[in-house]
mmCIF file with all atom_site columns, C-alpha atoms in Angstrom:
data_model
loop_
_atom_site.group_PDB
_atom_site.id
_atom_site.type_symbol
_atom_site.label_atom_id
_atom_site.label_alt_id
_atom_site.label_comp_id
_atom_site.label_asym_id
_atom_site.label_entity_id
_atom_site.label_seq_id
_atom_site.pdbx_PDB_ins_code
_atom_site.Cartn_x
_atom_site.Cartn_y
_atom_site.Cartn_z
_atom_site.occupancy
_atom_site.B_iso_or_equiv
_atom_site.pdbx_formal_charge
_atom_site.auth_seq_id
_atom_site.auth_comp_id
_atom_site.auth_asym_id
_atom_site.auth_atom_id
_atom_site.pdbx_PDB_model_num
ATOM 1   C CA . MET A 1 1   ? -14.536 -1.339  -0.302 1.00 75.00 ? 8   MET A CA 1
ATOM 2   C CA . PRO A 1 2   ? -11.882 -4.056  0.207  1.00 84.00 ? 9   PRO A CA 1
ATOM 3   C CA . SER A 1 3   ? -11.605 -5.639  3.625  1.00 90.00 ? 10  SER A CA 1
ATOM 4   C CA . SER A 1 4   ? -9.380  -7.978  5.586  1.00 91.00 ? 11  SER A CA 1
ATOM 5   C CA . THR A 1 5   ? -10.220 -10.152 8.558  1.00 95.00 ? 12  THR A CA 1
ATOM 6   C CA . ILE A 1 6   ? -7.514  -11.343 10.901 1.00 95.00 ? 13  ILE A CA 1
ATOM 7   C CA . THR A 1 7   ? -8.062  -13.777 13.768 1.00 97.00 ? 14  THR A CA 1
ATOM 8   C CA . VAL A 1 8   ? -5.481  -13.970 16.530 1.00 97.00 ? 15  VAL A CA 1
ATOM 9   C CA . PRO A 1 9   ? -5.829  -16.605 19.278 1.00 97.00 ? 16  PRO A CA 1
ATOM 10  C CA . HIS A 1 10  ? -4.981  -15.736 22.883 1.00 97.00 ? 17  HIS A CA 1
ATOM 11  C CA . GLN A 1 11  ? -5.047  -17.217 26.386 1.00 96.00 ? 18  GLN A CA 1
ATOM 12  C CA . LEU A 1 12  ? -5.826  -14.032 28.319 1.00 96.00 ? 19  LEU A CA 1
ATOM 13  C CA . GLY A 1 13  ? -9.551  -14.267 28.800 1.00 95.00 ? 20  GLY A CA 1
ATOM 14  C CA . LYS A 1 14  ? -12.016 -11.921 27.185 1.00 96.00 ? 21  LYS A CA 1
ATOM 15  C CA . ASP A 1 15  ? -11.748 -8.958  29.575 1.00 96.00 ? 22  ASP A CA 1
ATOM 16  C CA . GLU A 1 16  ? -7.956  -8.729  29.499 1.00 96.00 ? 23  GLU A CA 1
ATOM 17  C CA . ALA A 1 17  ? -7.828  -9.148  25.724 1.00 96.00 ? 24  ALA A CA 1
ATOM 18  C CA . LEU A 1 18  ? -10.410 -6.378  25.293 1.00 95.00 ? 25  LEU A CA 1
ATOM 19  C CA . THR A 1 19  ? -8.449  -4.061  27.591 1.00 94.00 ? 26  THR A CA 1
ATOM 20  C CA . ARG A 1 20  ? -5.276  -4.666  25.600 1.00 94.00 ? 27  ARG A CA 1
ATOM 21  C CA . MET A 1 21  ? -7.015  -4.065  22.266 1.00 94.00 ? 28  MET A CA 1
ATOM 22  C CA . LYS A 1 22  ? -8.330  -0.725  23.512 1.00 90.00 ? 29  LYS A CA 1
ATOM 23  C CA . GLU A 1 23  ? -4.787  0.218   24.505 1.00 89.00 ? 30  GLU A CA 1
ATOM 24  C CA . MET A 1 24  ? -3.465  -0.844  21.093 1.00 86.00 ? 31  MET A CA 1
ATOM 25  C CA . LEU A 1 25  ? -5.670  1.601   19.201 1.00 81.00 ? 32  LEU A CA 1
ATOM 26  C CA . GLY A 1 26  ? -4.651  4.484   21.432 1.00 78.00 ? 33  GLY A CA 1
ATOM 27  C CA . GLN A 1 27  ? -0.989  3.533   21.158 1.00 81.00 ? 34  GLN A CA 1
ATOM 28  C CA . ALA A 1 28  ? -1.223  3.271   17.374 1.00 75.00 ? 35  ALA A CA 1
ATOM 29  C CA . GLN A 1 29  ? -2.534  6.824   17.191 1.00 69.00 ? 36  GLN A CA 1
ATOM 30  C CA . HIS A 1 30  ? 0.242   8.032   19.496 1.00 73.00 ? 37  HIS A CA 1
ATOM 31  C CA . ASP A 1 31  ? 3.000   6.176   17.628 1.00 76.00 ? 38  ASP A CA 1
ATOM 32  C CA . GLY A 1 32  ? 1.704   7.238   14.227 1.00 69.00 ? 39  GLY A CA 1
ATOM 33  C CA . ALA A 1 33  ? 0.720   10.793  15.145 1.00 67.00 ? 40  ALA A CA 1
ATOM 34  C CA . ASP A 1 34  ? 2.230   12.080  11.905 1.00 74.00 ? 41  ASP A CA 1
ATOM 35  C CA . ARG A 1 35  ? 0.106   9.643   9.826  1.00 76.00 ? 42  ARG A CA 1
ATOM 36  C CA . ILE A 1 36  ? -2.974  8.781   11.908 1.00 78.00 ? 43  ILE A CA 1
ATOM 37  C CA . SER A 1 37  ? -5.686  11.280  12.789 1.00 83.00 ? 44  SER A CA 1
ATOM 38  C CA . ASP A 1 38  ? -9.357  11.482  13.703 1.00 88.00 ? 45  ASP A CA 1
ATOM 39  C CA . LEU A 1 39  ? -9.451  8.198   15.633 1.00 86.00 ? 46  LEU A CA 1
ATOM 40  C CA . GLN A 1 40  ? -13.013 7.325   16.631 1.00 92.00 ? 47  GLN A CA 1
ATOM 41  C CA . GLU A 1 41  ? -13.735 4.333   18.871 1.00 93.00 ? 48  GLU A CA 1
ATOM 42  C CA . THR A 1 42  ? -16.944 2.751   20.145 1.00 95.00 ? 49  THR A CA 1
ATOM 43  C CA . TRP A 1 43  ? -16.670 -0.134  22.597 1.00 95.00 ? 50  TRP A CA 1
ATOM 44  C CA . ASN A 1 44  ? -19.036 -2.694  24.110 1.00 96.00 ? 51  ASN A CA 1
ATOM 45  C CA . ALA A 1 45  ? -18.577 -5.861  26.173 1.00 94.00 ? 52  ALA A CA 1
ATOM 46  C CA . ASP A 1 46  ? -17.656 -7.957  23.122 1.00 95.00 ? 53  ASP A CA 1
ATOM 47  C CA . GLY A 1 47  ? -15.448 -5.598  21.109 1.00 96.00 ? 54  GLY A CA 1
ATOM 48  C CA . GLY A 1 48  ? -15.993 -2.424  19.205 1.00 96.00 ? 55  GLY A CA 1
ATOM 49  C CA . THR A 1 49  ? -15.744 -0.399  16.046 1.00 96.00 ? 56  THR A CA 1
ATOM 50  C CA . TYR A 1 50  ? -13.171 2.141   14.975 1.00 93.00 ? 57  TYR A CA 1
ATOM 51  C CA . SER A 1 51  ? -12.317 4.568   12.216 1.00 91.00 ? 58  SER A CA 1
ATOM 52  C CA . PHE A 1 52  ? -9.361  6.828   11.522 1.00 87.00 ? 59  PHE A CA 1
ATOM 53  C CA . ASN A 1 53  ? -7.546  8.620   8.743  1.00 85.00 ? 60  ASN A CA 1
ATOM 54  C CA . ALA A 1 54  ? -4.137  7.249   7.816  1.00 80.00 ? 61  ALA A CA 1
ATOM 55  C CA . SER A 1 55  ? -1.936  8.916   5.225  1.00 78.00 ? 62  SER A CA 1
ATOM 56  C CA . GLY A 1 56  ? -4.990  10.416  3.543  1.00 83.00 ? 63  GLY A CA 1
ATOM 57  C CA . PHE A 1 57  ? -7.095  7.226   3.599  1.00 84.00 ? 64  PHE A CA 1
ATOM 58  C CA . THR A 1 58  ? -10.142 6.591   5.779  1.00 88.00 ? 65  THR A CA 1
ATOM 59  C CA . VAL A 1 59  ? -9.952  3.208   7.488  1.00 89.00 ? 66  VAL A CA 1
ATOM 60  C CA . ASN A 1 60  ? -12.908 1.594   9.285  1.00 93.00 ? 67  ASN A CA 1
ATOM 61  C CA . GLY A 1 61  ? -13.198 -1.656  11.113 1.00 94.00 ? 68  GLY A CA 1
ATOM 62  C CA . ALA A 1 62  ? -14.457 -3.772  13.954 1.00 97.00 ? 69  ALA A CA 1
ATOM 63  C CA . LEU A 1 63  ? -13.025 -5.965  16.682 1.00 96.00 ? 70  LEU A CA 1
ATOM 64  C CA . ALA A 1 64  ? -14.742 -8.994  18.179 1.00 98.00 ? 71  ALA A CA 1
ATOM 65  C CA . VAL A 1 65  ? -13.201 -10.410 21.346 1.00 97.00 ? 72  VAL A CA 1
ATOM 66  C CA . THR A 1 66  ? -13.925 -13.863 22.749 1.00 97.00 ? 73  THR A CA 1
ATOM 67  C CA . ASP A 1 67  ? -12.367 -15.859 25.569 1.00 96.00 ? 74  ASP A CA 1
ATOM 68  C CA . SER A 1 68  ? -9.877  -17.385 23.133 1.00 97.00 ? 75  SER A CA 1
ATOM 69  C CA . ALA A 1 69  ? -9.457  -15.099 20.093 1.00 98.00 ? 76  ALA A CA 1
ATOM 70  C CA . VAL A 1 70  ? -9.646  -11.586 18.717 1.00 97.00 ? 77  VAL A CA 1
ATOM 71  C CA . GLU A 1 71  ? -11.094 -11.077 15.246 1.00 98.00 ? 78  GLU A CA 1
ATOM 72  C CA . ILE A 1 72  ? -10.195 -7.802  13.565 1.00 96.00 ? 79  ILE A CA 1
ATOM 73  C CA . THR A 1 73  ? -11.924 -6.602  10.426 1.00 96.00 ? 80  THR A CA 1
ATOM 74  C CA . VAL A 1 74  ? -10.413 -3.722  8.470  1.00 93.00 ? 81  VAL A CA 1
ATOM 75  C CA . ASP A 1 75  ? -12.233 -1.917  5.646  1.00 92.00 ? 82  ASP A CA 1
ATOM 76  C CA . TYR A 1 76  ? -10.070 0.353   3.537  1.00 85.00 ? 83  TYR A CA 1
ATOM 77  C CA . PRO A 1 77  ? -10.494 2.279   0.285  1.00 88.00 ? 84  PRO A CA 1
ATOM 78  C CA . ILE A 1 78  ? -9.678  0.732   -3.074 1.00 90.00 ? 85  ILE A CA 1
ATOM 79  C CA . ALA A 1 79  ? -6.774  3.152   -3.439 1.00 88.00 ? 86  ALA A CA 1
ATOM 80  C CA . ALA A 1 80  ? -5.115  1.469   -0.435 1.00 82.00 ? 87  ALA A CA 1
ATOM 81  C CA . ARG A 1 81  ? -5.391  -2.019  -1.946 1.00 84.00 ? 88  ARG A CA 1
ATOM 82  C CA . PRO A 1 82  ? -1.674  -2.140  -2.901 1.00 85.00 ? 89  PRO A CA 1
ATOM 83  C CA . PHE A 1 83  ? -0.911  -1.930  0.832  1.00 81.00 ? 90  PHE A CA 1
ATOM 84  C CA . LYS A 1 84  ? -3.248  -4.786  1.831  1.00 83.00 ? 91  LYS A CA 1
ATOM 85  C CA . SER A 1 85  ? -0.546  -7.351  2.631  1.00 88.00 ? 92  SER A CA 1
ATOM 86  C CA . LYS A 1 86  ? 1.462   -4.791  4.609  1.00 84.00 ? 93  LYS A CA 1
ATOM 87  C CA . ILE A 1 87  ? -1.643  -3.747  6.555  1.00 82.00 ? 94  ILE A CA 1
ATOM 88  C CA . GLU A 1 88  ? -2.473  -7.374  7.352  1.00 86.00 ? 95  GLU A CA 1
ATOM 89  C CA . SER A 1 89  ? 1.037   -8.389  8.399  1.00 89.00 ? 96  SER A CA 1
ATOM 90  C CA . THR A 1 90  ? 1.568   -5.300  10.554 1.00 85.00 ? 97  THR A CA 1
ATOM 91  C CA . LEU A 1 91  ? -1.801  -5.721  12.233 1.00 86.00 ? 98  LEU A CA 1
ATOM 92  C CA . ARG A 1 92  ? -1.244  -9.433  12.858 1.00 92.00 ? 99  ARG A CA 1
ATOM 93  C CA . ASP A 1 93  ? 2.275   -8.889  14.264 1.00 91.00 ? 100 ASP A CA 1
ATOM 94  C CA . ARG A 1 94  ? 1.180   -6.082  16.602 1.00 90.00 ? 101 ARG A CA 1
ATOM 95  C CA . THR A 1 95  ? -1.859  -7.993  17.810 1.00 93.00 ? 102 THR A CA 1
ATOM 96  C CA . GLU A 1 96  ? 0.066   -11.226 18.426 1.00 95.00 ? 103 GLU A CA 1
ATOM 97  C CA . SER A 1 97  ? 2.697   -9.316  20.383 1.00 93.00 ? 104 SER A CA 1
ATOM 98  C CA . LEU A 1 98  ? 0.079   -7.458  22.391 1.00 92.00 ? 105 LEU A CA 1
ATOM 99  C CA . LEU A 1 99  ? -1.866  -10.599 23.271 1.00 95.00 ? 106 LEU A CA 1
ATOM 100 C CA . ALA A 1 100 ? 1.155   -12.716 24.191 1.00 93.00 ? 107 ALA A CA 1
ATOM 101 C CA . ALA A 1 101 ? 0.652   -13.908 27.759 1.00 71.00 ? 108 ALA A CA 1
#
């Protein structure tokens, strides 16, 4: 299964960055209600894991949050490989915007 890892630096501190990342997943499901379903999230003090269905594809991943960066790993099916660059750029843009101080 192909994967992407994106690291986005921040200056928010770990707790605030984690709170914002939790909000981002919920907002993504709300905004993409016609394309995103079955969102599952598991969180701990350092990040979490997630999975959802998007346009017929199952997407899994993990988030690791530190005091200075968020690392997001996305695993997606081979059939979604043509969308890899779009997935990465959208995820990076949304995360950078969300974590802007």
